[in-house]
Amino acid sequence: MVTNRRNFLKGVAACGLAASVSRSQSTAADSSAHIEILPEEPIGVIAPEIYGHFIEHLGGVIYDGVWVGAASKIPNDGGIRRAVIDALKAIHAPVVRWPGGCFADSYNWRDGVGSATDRKERTNFWGGVEPNSFGTQEFLRFCALTGAKPYLAANVRGLPAWDFQQWVEYCNAPAGSTTGAKERAAQGHPEPYDVRYWGVGNESWGCGGNFTPEEYATEFRRFTAWVPQYGGQHLDLVVSGPSDYDVDWTRRVLRSLAEKNQIDNAYGLSLHDYTWNLSAGLTTDWNLGKRDALKFDELEWYELLAQGALMDSIIRDQWAVMAESDRRHHIKLVVDEWGAWYRPGTEIGPKYALSQMLTLRDALLSGITLDIFHQHADKVAMANAAQLINCLHSLMLASEDHFVLTPVYHVFQMYMAHMGARSVRTEFAAPPASYDRRGQPGALWGLKGSASISGKKVTLTVVNPHTSRALEAEVVVRGAAVESGTGQVLTNADLHAHNDFQHPDVVHPEPAAVTVARGRLLHRFPPASVTALHLTLA
Ligand code: AHR
């Protein structure tokens, strides 16, 4: 678990937050802005896996979130909440990470396979008793039902490499071939699951073992020197990576892998970056400084979004250091935990630890983050919002027979067309959003987003962070004419707007009219909004 945010202030300064920009008036009229999409400057194909998810045995994420049990009166498919399955299918969820998080390094996969009487009751990392009713079989069935690929995290702190190999064998060995395959068949699944993504530990610098980078690199090599692979199947192994700006971890782990020529054995480097909004508090202390999910002022609105925008420099910094040991950039970034993390107080109930309300502000944070991933489509191979349900940056909340989609979910839905499309460089020119930073001038960019192209279809997603100023922008595709377009916008007059069980539809996307003239469009981006424009080229 993260205990501080190293170099946070350094990052804030690097982002230009403290730049000397005069404060705007809240009554400011629309200003002109310009967006230019550059099809001739491709960045890379947006891996659909950037739209990935994460579920952990923590609070109400698994139990009462994903898993209600087959005997429940809540609609379910063999124990898995039907509403979660349907919601994930609707957004084409590409991948789900499980079982943690910090829980992963306390988990023995054998405790969670077999019949109900075979399941072990264990002490859960996050407190309470882990019944292990939801184990490998249930998770992999959940993935099959939703269409998502599984991404399993192995226990490096508590189990030997042998258990990792046995888990891979249990999941992937051909039908009837080994004891693991026969166990799997006895539990109702003769055919292999073909699990491709495997994380080797989680936050190994902290809850995953308090390793030094060199110690962890030794473990990674031990765990991956040989892993069973069947029928030419390739496994994508993910190195337990840094938190936000911790390039020292990255440098030393990759250097240790390179010394033993093991760079090519890794597919990805995990990166965790939560947005805490520390600078809006009176202290930058991680525990004391976090702010409230629902009660926030304009300063906290801007500072949270500005901190979220640091994802861009974090990716750049980590990528530059990765090149020191991996010049060809064989290893890509896997941002397998990201999202807002607020102070306790807005949980949906006492047993739902780390659950929090997600507002319009979190929708903008989601848009900003996904747009940054698109801008780095050449570097980011996967990302997993933390966590899917009843947790931090959740897309859904559920408690018994109550279920609601959060504003974060709607952004994932609005951005879907980017998956698998070619990200292209896009220029945004707009007056900045200026604000009062406790007597100091603060400024965030005025409009930002990303664009991708697939054939004649262009998807442009844009965030306007200003709390009260709409921006009118001319949108141009260089070298091409726009023929037609449709749009969706997510906004609300109340910055704190959110969906809860009693009011499930306060924040939802609305159609946005798109006016095309002479091959370009003039579009009004409302204040505090996320917009998705779907354009067709002539
Ligand atoms: O997502 C909650 C926790 O945050 C995860 O278990 C851990 O990896 C991170 O510190």
Coordinates of C-alpha atoms and ligand atoms in Angstrom, one line a residue:
M1 CA 0.0 0.0 0.0
V2 CA 1.3 3.5 -0.9
T3 CA 2.3 5.4 2.2
N4 CA 3.4 8.7 0.7
R5 CA 3.4 10.5 -2.6
R6 CA 7.1 11.1 -3.4
N7 CA 8.0 14.2 -5.3
F8 CA 4.4 15.2 -5.6
L9 CA 5.2 18.9 -5.3
K10 CA 8.0 18.5 -7.7
G11 CA 5.5 17.1 -10.2
V12 CA 3.0 19.9 -9.6
A13 CA 5.6 22.5 -10.3
A14 CA 6.6 20.6 -13.5
C15 CA 3.1 20.7 -14.7
G16 CA 3.1 24.4 -14.5
L17 CA 0.4 24.8 -11.9
A18 CA 2.2 27.5 -10.2
A19 CA 2.7 29.4 -13.4
S20 CA 2.0 33.1 -13.2
V21 CA -1.3 33.3 -14.9
S22 CA -4.0 35.8 -14.0
R23 CA -7.2 34.6 -12.4
S24 CA -10.2 34.4 -14.7
Q25 CA -13.6 35.8 -13.8
S26 CA -16.3 33.3 -13.2
T27 CA -18.6 35.4 -15.4
A28 CA -16.2 35.2 -18.4
A29 CA -17.9 34.9 -21.7
D30 CA -17.1 32.1 -24.2
S31 CA -13.6 32.4 -25.6
S32 CA -12.3 31.1 -28.9
A33 CA -10.3 27.9 -29.0
H34 CA -8.9 25.8 -31.8
I35 CA -8.4 22.0 -32.0
E36 CA -6.4 20.5 -34.9
I37 CA -6.3 16.7 -35.5
L38 CA -3.1 15.6 -37.3
P39 CA -3.8 12.3 -39.1
E40 CA -0.3 12.3 -40.5
E41 CA 1.2 12.2 -37.0
P42 CA 0.2 8.8 -35.7
I43 CA 1.2 7.9 -32.1
G44 CA 0.2 4.2 -32.1
V45 CA -2.8 1.9 -31.9
I46 CA -4.8 2.4 -28.7
A47 CA -4.6 -1.0 -27.0
P48 CA -8.2 -1.9 -26.0
E49 CA -6.6 -3.2 -22.7
I50 CA -6.2 0.5 -21.7
Y51 CA -9.9 0.3 -20.8
G52 CA -9.2 -2.5 -18.3
H53 CA -10.6 -3.1 -14.8
F54 CA -9.4 -4.4 -11.4
I55 CA -11.2 -6.3 -8.7
E56 CA -9.7 -7.2 -5.3
H57 CA -10.8 -9.1 -2.2
L58 CA -11.3 -5.8 -0.4
G59 CA -14.4 -4.4 1.4
G60 CA -17.4 -5.0 -0.9
V61 CA -15.6 -5.3 -4.2
I62 CA -16.0 -9.1 -4.6
Y63 CA -18.6 -10.0 -2.0
D64 CA -21.8 -8.2 -2.6
G65 CA -20.1 -6.3 -5.5
V66 CA -19.3 -9.0 -8.2
W67 CA -20.3 -12.1 -6.2
V68 CA -23.7 -12.5 -4.6
G69 CA -23.8 -16.3 -4.5
A70 CA -26.0 -18.6 -6.6
A71 CA -28.7 -18.8 -3.9
S72 CA -29.2 -15.0 -3.8
K73 CA -32.5 -13.4 -4.9
I74 CA -30.4 -10.8 -6.6
P75 CA -30.3 -11.6 -10.3
N76 CA -27.1 -13.6 -10.9
D77 CA -25.4 -16.0 -13.2
G78 CA -24.1 -18.8 -11.1
G79 CA -23.5 -16.4 -8.2
I80 CA -22.1 -13.5 -10.3
R81 CA -24.2 -10.3 -10.2
R82 CA -26.0 -10.1 -13.5
A83 CA -26.0 -6.2 -13.5
V84 CA -22.2 -6.2 -13.4
I85 CA -22.0 -8.7 -16.3
D86 CA -24.4 -6.6 -18.4
A87 CA -22.7 -3.3 -17.6
L88 CA -19.2 -4.7 -18.5
K89 CA -20.5 -6.3 -21.7
A90 CA -22.0 -3.0 -22.7
I91 CA -18.6 -1.2 -22.6
H92 CA -16.7 -4.2 -24.1
A93 CA -14.5 -4.6 -21.0
P94 CA -11.2 -5.9 -22.4
V95 CA -9.4 -7.2 -19.3
V96 CA -9.9 -7.6 -15.6
R97 CA -7.1 -7.8 -13.0
W98 CA -7.5 -10.1 -9.9
P99 CA -7.2 -11.0 -7.0
G100 CA -5.2 -7.9 -5.9
G101 CA -3.7 -5.4 -5.1
C102 CA -2.1 -6.0 -1.7
F103 CA -4.4 -9.0 -1.2
A104 CA -2.6 -10.9 -4.0
D105 CA 0.6 -11.3 -2.0
S106 CA -1.4 -12.9 0.9
Y107 CA -3.4 -15.2 -1.4
N108 CA -3.0 -18.9 -1.9
W109 CA -4.9 -19.8 -5.1
R110 CA -5.5 -23.3 -3.8
D111 CA -7.7 -22.0 -1.0
G112 CA -10.2 -20.9 -3.6
V113 CA -10.6 -23.9 -5.9
G114 CA -12.8 -27.0 -5.7
S115 CA -16.2 -27.6 -4.1
A116 CA -17.7 -25.4 -1.5
T117 CA -16.4 -27.7 1.3
D118 CA -12.8 -27.4 -0.1
R119 CA -12.7 -23.7 0.3
K120 CA -10.6 -22.4 3.2
E121 CA -11.5 -19.6 5.5
R122 CA -8.5 -17.3 5.9
T123 CA -7.6 -13.9 7.4
N124 CA -8.0 -11.3 4.7
F125 CA -5.2 -8.8 4.2
W126 CA -7.8 -6.0 4.4
G127 CA -9.4 -7.4 7.6
G128 CA -12.1 -9.9 8.4
V129 CA -12.4 -13.5 7.2
E130 CA -11.9 -14.4 3.5
P131 CA -14.4 -17.2 2.7
N132 CA -12.7 -18.0 -0.6
S133 CA -16.2 -18.6 -2.2
F134 CA -14.9 -16.5 -5.2
G135 CA -11.8 -18.2 -6.5
T136 CA -10.0 -18.9 -9.7
Q137 CA -13.0 -20.9 -11.3
E138 CA -15.4 -18.1 -10.4
F139 CA -13.1 -15.3 -11.6
L140 CA -12.4 -17.0 -14.9
R141 CA -16.2 -17.7 -15.4
F142 CA -16.8 -14.0 -14.7
C143 CA -14.3 -13.1 -17.4
A144 CA -15.9 -15.6 -19.9
L145 CA -19.4 -14.1 -19.1
T146 CA -18.2 -10.5 -19.7
G147 CA -15.9 -11.2 -22.6
A148 CA -12.9 -9.8 -20.7
K149 CA -9.5 -11.3 -20.7
P150 CA -8.2 -12.4 -17.2
Y151 CA -5.0 -10.8 -15.7
L152 CA -3.9 -12.8 -12.6
A153 CA -1.5 -11.4 -10.0
A154 CA 0.8 -14.0 -8.4
N155 CA 1.8 -14.1 -4.7
V156 CA 5.6 -13.3 -4.6
R157 CA 5.8 -12.4 -0.9
G158 CA 4.2 -15.5 0.6
L159 CA 4.5 -18.4 -1.9
P160 CA 7.4 -20.0 -3.8
A161 CA 7.7 -19.9 -7.6
W162 CA 6.5 -23.5 -7.5
D163 CA 2.9 -22.4 -6.6
F164 CA 2.9 -19.8 -9.4
Q165 CA 3.9 -22.5 -11.9
Q166 CA 1.1 -24.8 -10.5
W167 CA -1.4 -22.0 -10.9
V168 CA -0.4 -21.5 -14.5
E169 CA -0.6 -25.3 -15.1
Y170 CA -4.1 -25.4 -13.4
C171 CA -5.3 -22.6 -15.7
N172 CA -3.6 -23.4 -19.0
A173 CA -2.5 -27.1 -19.3
P174 CA -4.3 -28.9 -22.2
A175 CA -7.3 -31.0 -21.2
G176 CA -6.4 -34.2 -19.4
S177 CA -2.6 -33.6 -19.7
T178 CA -1.5 -33.1 -16.1
T179 CA -2.7 -33.3 -12.6
G180 CA -3.5 -29.6 -12.7
A181 CA -5.6 -30.1 -15.9
K182 CA -7.4 -33.0 -14.3
E183 CA -8.2 -31.0 -11.2
R184 CA -9.6 -28.3 -13.4
A185 CA -11.7 -30.8 -15.3
A186 CA -13.0 -32.3 -12.0
Q187 CA -14.1 -28.8 -11.1
G188 CA -16.1 -28.5 -14.3
H189 CA -13.7 -27.0 -16.9
P190 CA -11.8 -29.6 -18.9
E191 CA -10.6 -27.1 -21.5
P192 CA -7.7 -24.7 -20.6
Y193 CA -8.6 -21.2 -19.8
D194 CA -5.5 -19.9 -21.7
V195 CA -4.7 -17.1 -19.2
R196 CA -2.2 -14.9 -20.9
Y197 CA -1.5 -12.0 -18.5
W198 CA 0.3 -12.7 -15.3
G199 CA 1.5 -10.1 -12.8
V200 CA 4.5 -11.2 -10.8
G201 CA 3.7 -9.6 -7.4
N202 CA 2.1 -6.3 -6.5
E203 CA 3.7 -3.2 -5.1
S204 CA 6.7 -5.3 -4.2
W205 CA 8.4 -2.2 -2.7
G206 CA 5.6 -2.1 -0.1
C207 CA 2.8 -4.5 0.9
G208 CA 4.1 -7.0 -1.7
G209 CA 7.3 -7.8 0.4
N210 CA 9.1 -4.5 1.2
F211 CA 11.8 -5.7 -1.2
T212 CA 14.6 -3.5 -2.5
P213 CA 14.6 -3.2 -6.3
E214 CA 17.5 -5.7 -6.6
E215 CA 15.8 -8.2 -4.2
Y216 CA 12.6 -8.0 -6.2
A217 CA 14.4 -8.4 -9.5
T218 CA 15.9 -11.6 -8.2
E219 CA 12.4 -12.8 -7.3
F220 CA 11.1 -11.9 -10.7
R221 CA 13.9 -13.9 -12.4
R222 CA 13.3 -16.8 -10.1
F223 CA 9.6 -16.8 -10.8
T224 CA 9.9 -16.4 -14.6
A225 CA 13.1 -18.3 -15.5
W226 CA 10.7 -21.1 -16.4
V227 CA 6.9 -20.9 -16.5
P228 CA 4.9 -23.7 -18.2
Q229 CA 3.6 -22.7 -21.6
Y230 CA 1.5 -24.9 -23.8
G231 CA 1.0 -25.3 -27.5
G232 CA 3.0 -22.3 -28.4
Q233 CA 1.0 -20.1 -26.2
H234 CA 2.8 -17.0 -25.1
L235 CA 2.5 -15.6 -21.5
D236 CA 2.7 -11.8 -20.9
L237 CA 4.5 -11.3 -17.6
V238 CA 4.2 -8.1 -15.8
V239 CA 7.0 -6.8 -13.5
S240 CA 5.9 -5.2 -10.2
G241 CA 6.6 -1.6 -10.9
P242 CA 6.8 1.8 -9.3
S243 CA 4.4 4.2 -7.7
D244 CA 4.0 7.4 -9.6
Y245 CA 7.3 9.3 -9.9
D246 CA 9.5 6.6 -8.3
V247 CA 12.0 6.2 -11.1
D248 CA 14.6 4.8 -8.7
W249 CA 12.6 1.6 -8.4
T250 CA 12.2 1.4 -12.2
R251 CA 15.8 2.1 -12.9
R252 CA 17.2 -0.5 -10.5
V253 CA 14.7 -3.3 -11.2
L254 CA 15.2 -3.0 -14.9
R255 CA 19.0 -2.7 -14.6
S256 CA 19.0 -5.9 -12.5
L257 CA 16.9 -7.7 -15.1
A258 CA 19.2 -6.4 -17.9
E259 CA 22.3 -7.7 -16.1
K260 CA 20.9 -11.2 -16.5
N261 CA 19.5 -10.6 -20.0
Q262 CA 15.9 -10.9 -18.8
I263 CA 14.4 -7.8 -20.3
D264 CA 12.8 -9.8 -23.1
N265 CA 11.1 -12.0 -20.5
A266 CA 8.9 -9.2 -19.4
Y267 CA 5.9 -7.8 -21.3
G268 CA 5.1 -4.9 -19.0
L269 CA 6.1 -2.8 -16.1
S270 CA 3.2 -2.2 -13.7
L271 CA 2.7 1.5 -12.7
H272 CA 0.4 2.7 -9.9
D273 CA -0.8 6.2 -9.7
Y274 CA -3.6 7.4 -7.5
T275 CA -4.9 11.0 -7.4
W276 CA -5.2 12.1 -3.8
N277 CA -5.6 15.9 -4.1
L278 CA -3.1 16.4 -1.4
S279 CA -2.0 19.9 -2.4
A280 CA -5.5 21.3 -1.8
G281 CA -5.2 20.3 1.8
L282 CA -3.2 22.0 4.5
T283 CA -0.6 19.3 4.4
T284 CA 0.9 17.0 1.9
D285 CA 1.0 14.1 4.4
W286 CA -0.6 11.1 2.7
N287 CA -2.8 10.1 5.6
L288 CA -3.9 13.6 6.8
G289 CA -4.0 15.4 3.5
K290 CA -6.6 13.5 1.5
R291 CA -9.8 15.5 0.7
D292 CA -13.5 14.6 0.6
A293 CA -15.1 12.9 -2.3
L294 CA -18.3 15.1 -2.1
K295 CA -17.5 18.2 -0.1
F296 CA -15.1 20.2 -2.2
D297 CA -14.6 23.8 -3.2
E298 CA -13.4 25.2 -6.5
L299 CA -9.8 25.0 -5.5
E300 CA -10.1 21.3 -4.7
W301 CA -11.9 20.7 -8.0
Y302 CA -9.0 22.2 -10.0
E303 CA -6.2 20.8 -7.9
L304 CA -7.6 17.2 -8.2
L305 CA -7.8 17.5 -11.9
A306 CA -4.4 19.1 -12.1
Q307 CA -2.9 16.3 -10.1
G308 CA -4.6 13.8 -12.3
A309 CA -3.1 15.5 -15.3
L310 CA 0.4 14.7 -13.9
M311 CA -0.1 11.2 -15.3
D312 CA 1.3 12.6 -18.5
S313 CA 4.7 13.5 -16.9
I314 CA 4.7 10.4 -14.8
I315 CA 4.5 8.3 -18.0
R316 CA 7.2 10.4 -19.7
D317 CA 9.5 10.2 -16.8
Q318 CA 9.1 6.4 -16.3
W319 CA 9.4 5.8 -20.0
A320 CA 12.7 7.7 -20.2
V321 CA 14.2 5.7 -17.4
M322 CA 13.0 2.4 -18.8
A323 CA 15.0 3.2 -21.9
E324 CA 18.3 3.1 -19.9
S325 CA 18.0 -0.7 -19.6
D326 CA 15.6 -1.4 -22.4
R327 CA 16.6 0.7 -25.4
R328 CA 14.2 -1.0 -27.8
H329 CA 11.4 -0.4 -25.4
H330 CA 10.4 -4.1 -25.4
I331 CA 8.7 -3.5 -22.0
K332 CA 5.5 -1.4 -22.1
L333 CA 3.7 0.3 -19.2
V334 CA 0.8 -1.4 -17.5
V335 CA -0.9 1.2 -15.4
D336 CA -2.8 -1.4 -13.4
E337 CA -4.0 0.9 -10.6
W338 CA -5.2 4.4 -11.3
G339 CA -8.0 6.7 -10.1
A340 CA -9.1 9.1 -7.4
W341 CA -8.6 8.2 -3.7
Y342 CA -10.5 10.3 -1.2
R343 CA -10.5 10.4 2.6
P344 CA -13.0 8.0 4.4
G345 CA -16.5 9.3 4.9
T346 CA -18.6 8.6 1.8
E347 CA -18.6 4.8 1.9
I348 CA -21.9 3.1 0.9
G349 CA -21.9 1.3 4.2
P350 CA -19.7 0.2 7.1
K351 CA -18.6 -3.1 5.5
Y352 CA -17.6 -1.4 2.2
A353 CA -14.1 -0.3 3.0
L354 CA -12.5 2.1 0.6
S355 CA -15.8 2.7 -1.2
Q356 CA -16.4 6.3 -2.1
M357 CA -18.8 8.5 -4.0
L358 CA -17.8 9.4 -7.6
T359 CA -18.9 12.8 -8.9
L360 CA -18.8 14.8 -12.1
R361 CA -15.3 15.7 -11.0
D362 CA -14.3 12.0 -11.2
A363 CA -15.8 11.8 -14.7
L364 CA -13.5 14.6 -15.8
L365 CA -10.5 12.9 -14.1
S366 CA -11.4 9.7 -16.0
G367 CA -11.5 11.6 -19.3
I368 CA -8.2 13.3 -18.6
T369 CA -6.5 10.1 -17.7
L370 CA -7.8 8.1 -20.7
D371 CA -6.9 10.9 -23.0
I372 CA -3.3 10.8 -21.6
F373 CA -3.2 7.1 -22.2
H374 CA -4.2 7.6 -25.8
Q375 CA -1.5 10.3 -26.2
H376 CA 1.0 7.6 -25.0
A377 CA -0.5 4.8 -27.0
D378 CA 3.0 3.8 -28.0
K379 CA 4.0 3.3 -24.4
V380 CA 0.9 2.1 -22.5
A381 CA -0.2 -1.5 -23.2
M382 CA -2.8 -1.8 -20.5
A383 CA -4.4 0.2 -17.7
N384 CA -6.9 -0.9 -15.0
A385 CA -9.1 1.6 -13.1
A386 CA -9.0 0.9 -9.4
Q387 CA -11.4 -0.6 -8.7
L388 CA -14.4 -1.7 -10.7
I389 CA -17.1 -1.7 -8.0
N390 CA -17.6 -0.5 -4.4
C391 CA -14.1 0.9 -4.1
L392 CA -12.0 3.9 -5.1
H393 CA -12.5 5.0 -8.7
S394 CA -15.4 2.7 -9.3
L395 CA -17.6 2.4 -12.4
M396 CA -20.4 0.8 -10.3
L397 CA -21.8 0.7 -6.8
A398 CA -23.8 -2.2 -5.4
S399 CA -25.3 -3.1 -2.1
E400 CA -27.6 -6.1 -1.9
D401 CA -30.3 -5.4 -4.5
H402 CA -29.3 -1.8 -5.1
F403 CA -27.0 -1.1 -8.1
V404 CA -26.0 2.1 -9.8
L405 CA -23.6 3.2 -12.6
T406 CA -21.3 6.1 -11.6
P407 CA -20.2 9.0 -13.8
V408 CA -16.9 7.2 -14.3
Y409 CA -18.8 4.3 -16.1
H410 CA -20.3 6.8 -18.5
V411 CA -16.9 8.1 -19.6
F412 CA -15.8 4.6 -20.3
Q413 CA -18.9 4.2 -22.5
M414 CA -18.4 7.5 -24.2
Y415 CA -14.8 6.8 -25.0
M416 CA -15.3 3.2 -26.3
A417 CA -14.7 4.1 -30.0
H418 CA -11.1 4.8 -29.2
M419 CA -10.4 1.1 -28.5
G420 CA -8.2 -0.3 -31.2
A421 CA -8.2 2.9 -33.2
R422 CA -5.0 4.8 -34.2
S423 CA -4.2 7.6 -31.9
V424 CA -2.9 10.7 -33.7
R425 CA -1.3 13.9 -32.3
T426 CA -3.8 16.6 -31.7
E427 CA -3.2 20.2 -30.9
F428 CA -5.3 22.1 -28.5
A429 CA -5.2 25.9 -28.2
A430 CA -7.4 27.5 -25.6
P431 CA -7.2 30.1 -22.9
P432 CA -6.2 28.4 -19.6
A433 CA -8.5 27.8 -16.7
S434 CA -7.2 30.2 -14.1
Y435 CA -8.0 29.9 -10.4
D436 CA -7.1 31.2 -7.0
R437 CA -4.6 28.9 -5.2
R438 CA -4.8 30.3 -1.7
G439 CA -3.7 33.7 -2.8
Q440 CA -1.4 32.4 -5.5
P441 CA -2.3 32.2 -9.2
G442 CA -3.1 28.7 -10.4
A443 CA -3.8 27.6 -13.9
L444 CA -4.8 24.4 -15.7
W445 CA -5.0 24.1 -19.5
G446 CA -8.3 25.3 -21.0
L447 CA -9.2 22.3 -23.2
K448 CA -7.4 19.0 -23.6
G449 CA -8.2 15.6 -25.1
S450 CA -7.2 13.1 -27.7
A451 CA -8.2 11.9 -31.1
S452 CA -8.0 8.6 -32.9
I453 CA -8.8 7.4 -36.4
S454 CA -10.2 4.2 -37.8
G455 CA -10.8 4.3 -41.6
K456 CA -13.0 7.4 -42.2
K457 CA -14.1 7.6 -38.6
V458 CA -12.5 10.1 -36.2
T459 CA -13.1 10.1 -32.5
L460 CA -12.3 13.2 -30.6
T461 CA -12.7 13.4 -26.8
V462 CA -12.3 16.6 -24.9
V463 CA -12.4 17.8 -21.3
N464 CA -13.2 21.4 -20.4
P465 CA -12.2 21.7 -16.7
H466 CA -13.4 25.3 -16.2
T467 CA -16.1 25.4 -13.6
S468 CA -18.1 28.1 -15.3
R469 CA -16.8 29.0 -18.8
A470 CA -17.9 27.3 -22.0
L471 CA -15.4 27.4 -24.8
E472 CA -16.3 27.6 -28.5
A473 CA -13.7 25.7 -30.6
E474 CA -13.1 25.3 -34.2
V475 CA -12.2 21.7 -34.9
V476 CA -10.2 20.9 -38.0
V477 CA -8.8 17.6 -39.3
R478 CA -5.6 18.6 -41.2
G479 CA -5.7 17.5 -44.8
A480 CA -9.2 16.1 -44.6
A481 CA -12.8 17.4 -44.6
V482 CA -15.3 16.4 -42.0
E483 CA -18.6 15.3 -43.6
S484 CA -20.8 14.7 -40.6
G485 CA -20.7 14.1 -36.9
T486 CA -22.5 13.1 -33.8
G487 CA -21.6 13.7 -30.2
Q488 CA -22.2 13.0 -26.5
V489 CA -21.6 15.3 -23.6
L490 CA -21.4 14.6 -19.8
T491 CA -21.9 17.6 -17.5
N492 CA -24.1 19.0 -14.8
A493 CA -24.9 22.4 -13.3
D494 CA -23.7 21.1 -9.9
L495 CA -20.0 20.2 -9.8
H496 CA -20.8 17.7 -7.0
A497 CA -23.4 15.9 -9.0
H498 CA -23.2 12.1 -8.5
N499 CA -25.4 9.0 -8.9
D500 CA -26.5 7.1 -5.8
F501 CA -29.0 4.3 -5.1
Q502 CA -31.8 6.8 -4.6
H503 CA -30.8 9.0 -7.5
P504 CA -29.2 6.7 -10.1
D505 CA -29.4 9.0 -13.1
V506 CA -28.3 12.5 -12.0
V507 CA -25.1 12.3 -14.1
H508 CA -25.5 10.8 -17.6
P509 CA -24.4 11.5 -21.1
E510 CA -26.7 13.6 -23.3
P511 CA -26.5 13.9 -27.1
A512 CA -24.5 16.8 -28.3
A513 CA -25.5 18.6 -31.6
V514 CA -22.6 18.7 -34.1
T515 CA -22.6 21.4 -36.7
V516 CA -20.3 20.8 -39.7
A517 CA -19.6 23.6 -42.2
R518 CA -17.0 23.7 -45.0
G519 CA -15.4 20.5 -43.8
R520 CA -14.8 21.6 -40.2
L521 CA -16.9 22.1 -37.1
L522 CA -17.5 24.8 -34.6
H523 CA -18.4 23.2 -31.3
R524 CA -19.3 24.6 -27.9
F525 CA -17.7 22.7 -25.0
P526 CA -19.7 23.4 -21.8
P527 CA -18.0 24.2 -18.5
A528 CA -17.1 21.2 -16.4
S529 CA -17.7 18.7 -19.1
V530 CA -16.4 15.6 -21.0
T531 CA -17.4 15.5 -24.7
A532 CA -17.0 12.7 -27.2
L533 CA -17.4 13.6 -30.9
H534 CA -17.7 11.0 -33.6
L535 CA -16.8 12.4 -37.0
T536 CA -17.0 11.0 -40.4
L537 CA -14.4 12.2 -43.0
A538 CA -15.5 12.9 -46.6
Ligands
AHR1 O1 -6.5 -0.4 -4.7 C1 -6.3 -0.5 -3.3 C2 -4.8 -0.8 -3.0 O2 -4.0 0.3 -3.4 C3 -4.2 -2.0 -3.6 O3 -4.5 -3.2 -3.0 C4 -2.7 -1.7 -3.6 O4 -2.0 -2.3 -4.6 C5 -2.7 -0.2 -3.6 O5 -1.8 0.3 -2.7

